[in-house]
PDB file of C-alpha atoms and ligand atoms in Angstrom:
ATOM      1  CA  MET A   4      -0.217   0.311   0.425  1.00 60.00           C
ATOM      2  CA  LYS A   5       3.010   2.261   1.458  1.00 66.00           C
ATOM      3  CA  THR A   6       4.248   1.586  -2.072  1.00 68.00           C
ATOM      4  CA  ASN A   7       1.770   2.388  -4.123  1.00 72.00           C
ATOM      5  CA  LEU A   8       0.968   5.186  -2.462  1.00 69.00           C
ATOM      6  CA  VAL A   9       4.620   6.410  -3.574  1.00 71.00           C
ATOM      7  CA  ALA A  10       4.474   5.503  -6.808  1.00 69.00           C
ATOM      8  CA  VAL A  11       0.699   7.403  -7.315  1.00 68.00           C
ATOM      9  CA  ALA A  12       3.153  11.003  -6.297  1.00 65.00           C
ATOM     10  CA  LEU A  13       6.197   9.869  -8.039  1.00 61.00           C
ATOM     11  CA  VAL A  14       3.869   9.599 -11.678  1.00 62.00           C
ATOM     12  CA  SER A  15       1.925  12.919 -10.489  1.00 58.00           C
ATOM     13  CA  LEU A  16       5.743  14.913  -9.759  1.00 56.00           C
ATOM     14  CA  PHE A  17       6.755  13.027 -13.194  1.00 56.00           C
ATOM     15  CA  CYS A  18       3.472  14.399 -15.375  1.00 51.00           C
ATOM     16  CA  ALA A  19       3.486  17.778 -13.705  1.00 52.00           C
ATOM     17  CA  GLN A  20       7.428  18.090 -15.208  1.00 52.00           C
ATOM     18  CA  ALA A  21       7.431  16.522 -18.546  1.00 48.00           C
ATOM     19  CA  LEU A  22       3.198  18.975 -19.076  1.00 47.00           C
ATOM     20  CA  PRO A  23       4.183  21.977 -18.258  1.00 50.00           C
ATOM     21  CA  SER A  24       1.472  25.208 -18.743  1.00 60.00           C
ATOM     22  CA  PHE A  25       2.440  26.447 -21.811  1.00 64.00           C
ATOM     23  CA  ALA A  26       2.009  29.877 -19.829  1.00 69.00           C
ATOM     24  CA  GLY A  27       4.488  28.730 -17.381  1.00 88.00           C
ATOM     25  CA  GLU A  28       6.245  27.590 -19.876  1.00 92.00           C
ATOM     26  CA  ALA A  29       6.735  30.773 -21.470  1.00 95.00           C
ATOM     27  CA  GLU A  30       6.702  32.643 -17.856  1.00 95.00           C
ATOM     28  CA  ALA A  31       9.640  30.209 -17.289  1.00 96.00           C
ATOM     29  CA  ASN A  32      11.793  31.400 -20.329  1.00 96.00           C
ATOM     30  CA  TYR A  33      11.939  34.648 -19.216  1.00 97.00           C
ATOM     31  CA  ASN A  34      12.451  34.375 -16.624  1.00 96.00           C
ATOM     32  CA  LYS A  35      15.212  32.496 -17.934  1.00 96.00           C
ATOM     33  CA  MET A  36      16.826  34.331 -20.840  1.00 96.00           C
ATOM     34  CA  CYS A  37      14.752  38.152 -20.411  1.00 96.00           C
ATOM     35  CA  ALA A  38      14.546  39.519 -17.042  1.00 95.00           C
ATOM     36  CA  SER A  39      17.972  40.241 -17.144  1.00 93.00           C
ATOM     37  CA  CYS A  40      17.971  42.906 -19.185  1.00 95.00           C
ATOM     38  CA  HIS A  41      14.201  43.423 -19.394  1.00 96.00           C
ATOM     39  CA  GLY A  42      14.083  43.085 -15.188  1.00 94.00           C
ATOM     40  CA  LYS A  43      11.761  40.791 -13.158  1.00 94.00           C
ATOM     41  CA  ASN A  44       8.653  43.225 -13.812  1.00 95.00           C
ATOM     42  CA  LYS A  45       9.182  43.340 -17.032  1.00 97.00           C
ATOM     43  CA  LYS A  46       9.889  47.276 -17.364  1.00 96.00           C
ATOM     44  CA  GLY A  47      13.033  47.082 -17.985  1.00 94.00           C
ATOM     45  CA  ASN A  48      16.333  48.373 -16.386  1.00 87.00           C
ATOM     46  CA  PRO A  49      17.011  51.955 -16.735  1.00 88.00           C
ATOM     47  CA  ALA A  50      20.859  51.383 -15.435  1.00 89.00           C
ATOM     48  CA  MET A  51      20.869  48.422 -19.117  1.00 90.00           C
ATOM     49  CA  ALA A  52      18.781  51.093 -20.908  1.00 94.00           C
ATOM     50  CA  LYS A  53      22.027  53.446 -20.275  1.00 95.00           C
ATOM     51  CA  MET A  54      24.717  51.350 -21.027  1.00 94.00           C
ATOM     52  CA  PHE A  55      22.719  50.236 -24.604  1.00 95.00           C
ATOM     53  CA  LYS A  56      22.500  53.466 -25.262  1.00 96.00           C
ATOM     54  CA  VAL A  57      18.254  52.944 -25.889  1.00 96.00           C
ATOM     55  CA  LYS A  58      15.978  54.906 -24.464  1.00 96.00           C
ATOM     56  CA  PRO A  59      13.926  52.836 -21.259  1.00 94.00           C
ATOM     57  CA  GLU A  60      10.778  52.736 -23.201  1.00 96.00           C
ATOM     58  CA  ALA A  61      11.968  50.839 -25.611  1.00 96.00           C
ATOM     59  CA  MET A  62      13.510  47.848 -22.834  1.00 97.00           C
ATOM     60  CA  ASP A  63       9.841  48.505 -21.321  1.00 97.00           C
ATOM     61  CA  LEU A  64       8.149  45.202 -22.262  1.00 98.00           C
ATOM     62  CA  THR A  65       4.829  46.393 -20.372  1.00 97.00           C
ATOM     63  CA  GLY A  66       4.707  50.193 -22.370  1.00 96.00           C
ATOM     64  CA  LYS A  67       2.981  51.509 -24.447  1.00 95.00           C
ATOM     65  CA  VAL A  68       6.034  51.964 -27.072  1.00 96.00           C
ATOM     66  CA  VAL A  69       6.292  48.145 -27.208  1.00 97.00           C
ATOM     67  CA  GLN A  70       2.650  47.181 -26.939  1.00 97.00           C
ATOM     68  CA  GLY A  71       2.045  49.044 -29.312  1.00 96.00           C
ATOM     69  CA  LYS A  72       3.482  47.541 -32.093  1.00 97.00           C
ATOM     70  CA  SER A  73       1.520  43.769 -33.464  1.00 97.00           C
ATOM     71  CA  ASP A  74       2.180  40.611 -32.516  1.00 97.00           C
ATOM     72  CA  GLU A  75       4.543  40.043 -35.805  1.00 98.00           C
ATOM     73  CA  ASP A  76       6.556  42.749 -35.253  1.00 98.00           C
ATOM     74  CA  LEU A  77       7.508  41.741 -31.606  1.00 98.00           C
ATOM     75  CA  ALA A  78       7.869  37.912 -32.488  1.00 98.00           C
ATOM     76  CA  GLY A  79       9.807  39.318 -35.018  1.00 98.00           C
ATOM     77  CA  VAL A  80      12.415  41.033 -32.588  1.00 98.00           C
ATOM     78  CA  ILE A  81      12.654  38.297 -30.712  1.00 98.00           C
ATOM     79  CA  ALA A  82      13.909  35.560 -33.729  1.00 98.00           C
ATOM     80  CA  ASP A  83      16.189  37.387 -35.341  1.00 98.00           C
ATOM     81  CA  GLY A  84      16.901  40.684 -32.334  1.00 98.00           C
ATOM     82  CA  LYS A  85      16.719  44.836 -32.640  1.00 96.00           C
ATOM     83  CA  GLY A  86      20.565  46.888 -32.109  1.00 95.00           C
ATOM     84  CA  LYS A  87      21.125  45.119 -28.698  1.00 94.00           C
ATOM     85  CA  MET A  88      18.855  42.973 -28.153  1.00 96.00           C
ATOM     86  CA  PRO A  89      20.189  39.197 -28.631  1.00 97.00           C
ATOM     87  CA  SER A  90      18.383  36.699 -31.690  1.00 98.00           C
ATOM     88  CA  TYR A  91      16.232  34.050 -30.508  1.00 98.00           C
ATOM     89  CA  LYS A  92      15.864  31.937 -33.255  1.00 97.00           C
ATOM     90  CA  ALA A  93      18.517  29.622 -32.534  1.00 97.00           C
ATOM     91  CA  THR A  94      17.614  28.526 -29.058  1.00 96.00           C
ATOM     92  CA  LEU A  95      13.545  29.005 -29.518  1.00 96.00           C
ATOM     93  CA  SER A  96      11.175  27.262 -31.710  1.00 96.00           C
ATOM     94  CA  GLY A  97       8.992  29.714 -33.465  1.00 96.00           C
ATOM     95  CA  ASP A  98       5.901  28.131 -31.172  1.00 96.00           C
ATOM     96  CA  ARG A  99       8.261  29.411 -27.953  1.00 96.00           C
ATOM     97  CA  ILE A 100       8.543  32.645 -28.959  1.00 97.00           C
ATOM     98  CA  LYS A 101       4.630  33.200 -30.106  1.00 97.00           C
ATOM     99  CA  GLU A 102       3.832  31.873 -26.319  1.00 96.00           C
ATOM    100  CA  LEU A 103       6.760  33.966 -25.169  1.00 97.00           C
ATOM    101  CA  VAL A 104       4.439  37.740 -27.058  1.00 97.00           C
ATOM    102  CA  LYS A 105       1.106  36.047 -25.895  1.00 96.00           C
ATOM    103  CA  PHE A 106       2.542  36.331 -22.107  1.00 96.00           C
ATOM    104  CA  LEU A 107       4.168  39.791 -23.042  1.00 97.00           C
ATOM    105  CA  ARG A 108       0.513  40.322 -23.386  1.00 96.00           C
ATOM    106  CA  SER A 109      -0.889  39.320 -20.585  1.00 95.00           C
ATOM    107  CA  LEU A 110       1.400  41.574 -18.587  1.00 94.00           C
ATOM    108  CA  VAL A 111      -1.519  44.552 -19.701  1.00 92.00           C
ATOM    109  CA  PRO A 112      -4.923  45.241 -19.861  1.00 88.00           C
ATOM    110  CA  GLN A 113      -5.549  44.605 -23.675  1.00 79.00           C
ATOM    111  CA  GLU A 114      -7.850  47.541 -25.333  1.00 72.00           C
ATOM    112  CA  LYS A 115     -10.521  45.226 -27.275  1.00 67.00           C
ATOM    113  CA  PRO A 116      -9.942  45.977 -31.203  1.00 68.00           C
TER     114      PRO A 116
HETATM  115  C1  LIG B  13      20.955  40.982 -24.100  1.00 65.11           C
HETATM  116  C2  LIG B  13      20.127  42.016 -23.251  1.00 65.11           C
HETATM  117  C3  LIG B  13      18.390  41.455 -23.976  1.00 65.11           C
HETATM  118  C4  LIG B  13      18.051  40.329 -23.315  1.00 65.11           C
HETATM  119  C5  LIG B  13      18.999  39.330 -22.726  1.00 65.11           C
HETATM  120  C6  LIG B  13      16.699  40.155 -24.437  1.00 65.11           C
HETATM  121  N1  LIG B  13      16.458  41.772 -24.566  1.00 65.11           N
HETATM  122 FE1  LIG B  13      15.065  42.253 -25.466  1.00 65.11          FE
HETATM  123  N2  LIG B  13      15.588  43.656 -25.634  1.00 65.11           N
HETATM  124  C7  LIG B  13      17.242  44.633 -25.407  1.00 65.11           C
HETATM  125  C8  LIG B  13      16.750  45.781 -26.089  1.00 65.11           C
HETATM  126  C9  LIG B  13      18.126  46.751 -25.088  1.00 65.11           C
HETATM  127  C10 LIG B  13      15.759  45.879 -26.660  1.00 65.11           C
HETATM  128  C11 LIG B  13      15.936  47.649 -27.635  1.00 65.11           C
HETATM  129  C12 LIG B  13      16.502  47.691 -28.598  1.00 65.11           C
HETATM  130  C13 LIG B  13      16.326  48.916 -29.310  1.00 65.11           C
HETATM  131  O1  LIG B  13      15.466  49.372 -29.388  1.00 65.11           O
HETATM  132  O2  LIG B  13      17.389  49.110 -30.131  1.00 65.11           O
HETATM  133  C14 LIG B  13      15.205  45.024 -26.085  1.00 65.11           C
HETATM  134  C15 LIG B  13      13.908  44.780 -27.426  1.00 65.11           C
HETATM  135  C16 LIG B  13      13.114  44.573 -27.080  1.00 65.11           C
HETATM  136  C17 LIG B  13      11.498  44.107 -27.683  1.00 65.11           C
HETATM  137  C18 LIG B  13      10.892  45.534 -28.084  1.00 65.11           C
HETATM  138  C19 LIG B  13      10.863  45.703 -29.600  1.00 65.11           C
HETATM  139  C20 LIG B  13      10.693  46.349 -30.719  1.00 65.11           C
HETATM  140  O3  LIG B  13      10.673  46.517 -31.549  1.00 65.11           O
HETATM  141  O4  LIG B  13       9.954  47.934 -29.652  1.00 65.11           O
HETATM  142  C21 LIG B  13      10.463  43.082 -27.216  1.00 65.11           C
HETATM  143  C22 LIG B  13       9.482  42.545 -27.021  1.00 65.11           C
HETATM  144  C23 LIG B  13      11.984  42.192 -26.515  1.00 65.11           C
HETATM  145  N3  LIG B  13      13.222  42.884 -26.251  1.00 65.11           N
HETATM  146  C24 LIG B  13      11.789  40.562 -25.573  1.00 65.11           C
HETATM  147  C25 LIG B  13      12.977  39.935 -25.462  1.00 65.11           C
HETATM  148  C26 LIG B  13      12.511  38.985 -24.757  1.00 65.11           C
HETATM  149  C27 LIG B  13      10.991  38.008 -24.942  1.00 65.11           C
HETATM  150  C28 LIG B  13      13.438  38.179 -24.426  1.00 65.11           C
HETATM  151  C29 LIG B  13      13.782  37.015 -23.595  1.00 65.11           C
HETATM  152  C30 LIG B  13      14.164  35.620 -24.988  1.00 65.11           C
HETATM  153  C31 LIG B  13      14.764  39.611 -24.484  1.00 65.11           C
HETATM  154  N4  LIG B  13      13.945  40.921 -24.715  1.00 65.11           N
HETATM  155  C32 LIG B  13      15.914  39.494 -23.914  1.00 65.11           C
HETATM  156  C33 LIG B  13      17.990  43.557 -24.528  1.00 65.11           C
HETATM  157  C34 LIG B  13      18.160  42.228 -24.399  1.00 65.11           C
END
């Protein structure tokens, strides 16, 4: 009986890791790959912006400047990079990049079209 419980616990643990929700995965990717420059709060790091010689708004992923762009534009920049922003197409599939864009959209209330 005890071993059964252990087995169930192990299987559920395995499933929880094997099937992470997409949103959770995008957030994990963000924290791993993007937070160093764009900040844990996603508003960009002003000191970084200064160092990269870009306007702080260019790195604020929650601000109007970035959120005002289309999904295609944002996915394009994540894939191909832009200035000091690295390119991620070698490390992230197109779907992963789309999920990241969705994740970024989820950070702020979206205006209804
Ligand atoms: C080495 C620092 C760095 C890392 C790491 C980084 N970025 Fe950036 N990112 C930048 C800079 C700098 C800009 C501003 C580029 C510009 O406008 O010249 C930027 C801009 C952006 C923009 C706005 C693009 C636009 O056209 O306005 C998005 C979206 C973005 N980054 C997403 C991400 C995502 C998602 C990740 C992780 C997968 C990431 N960034 C990782 C430095 C970084």
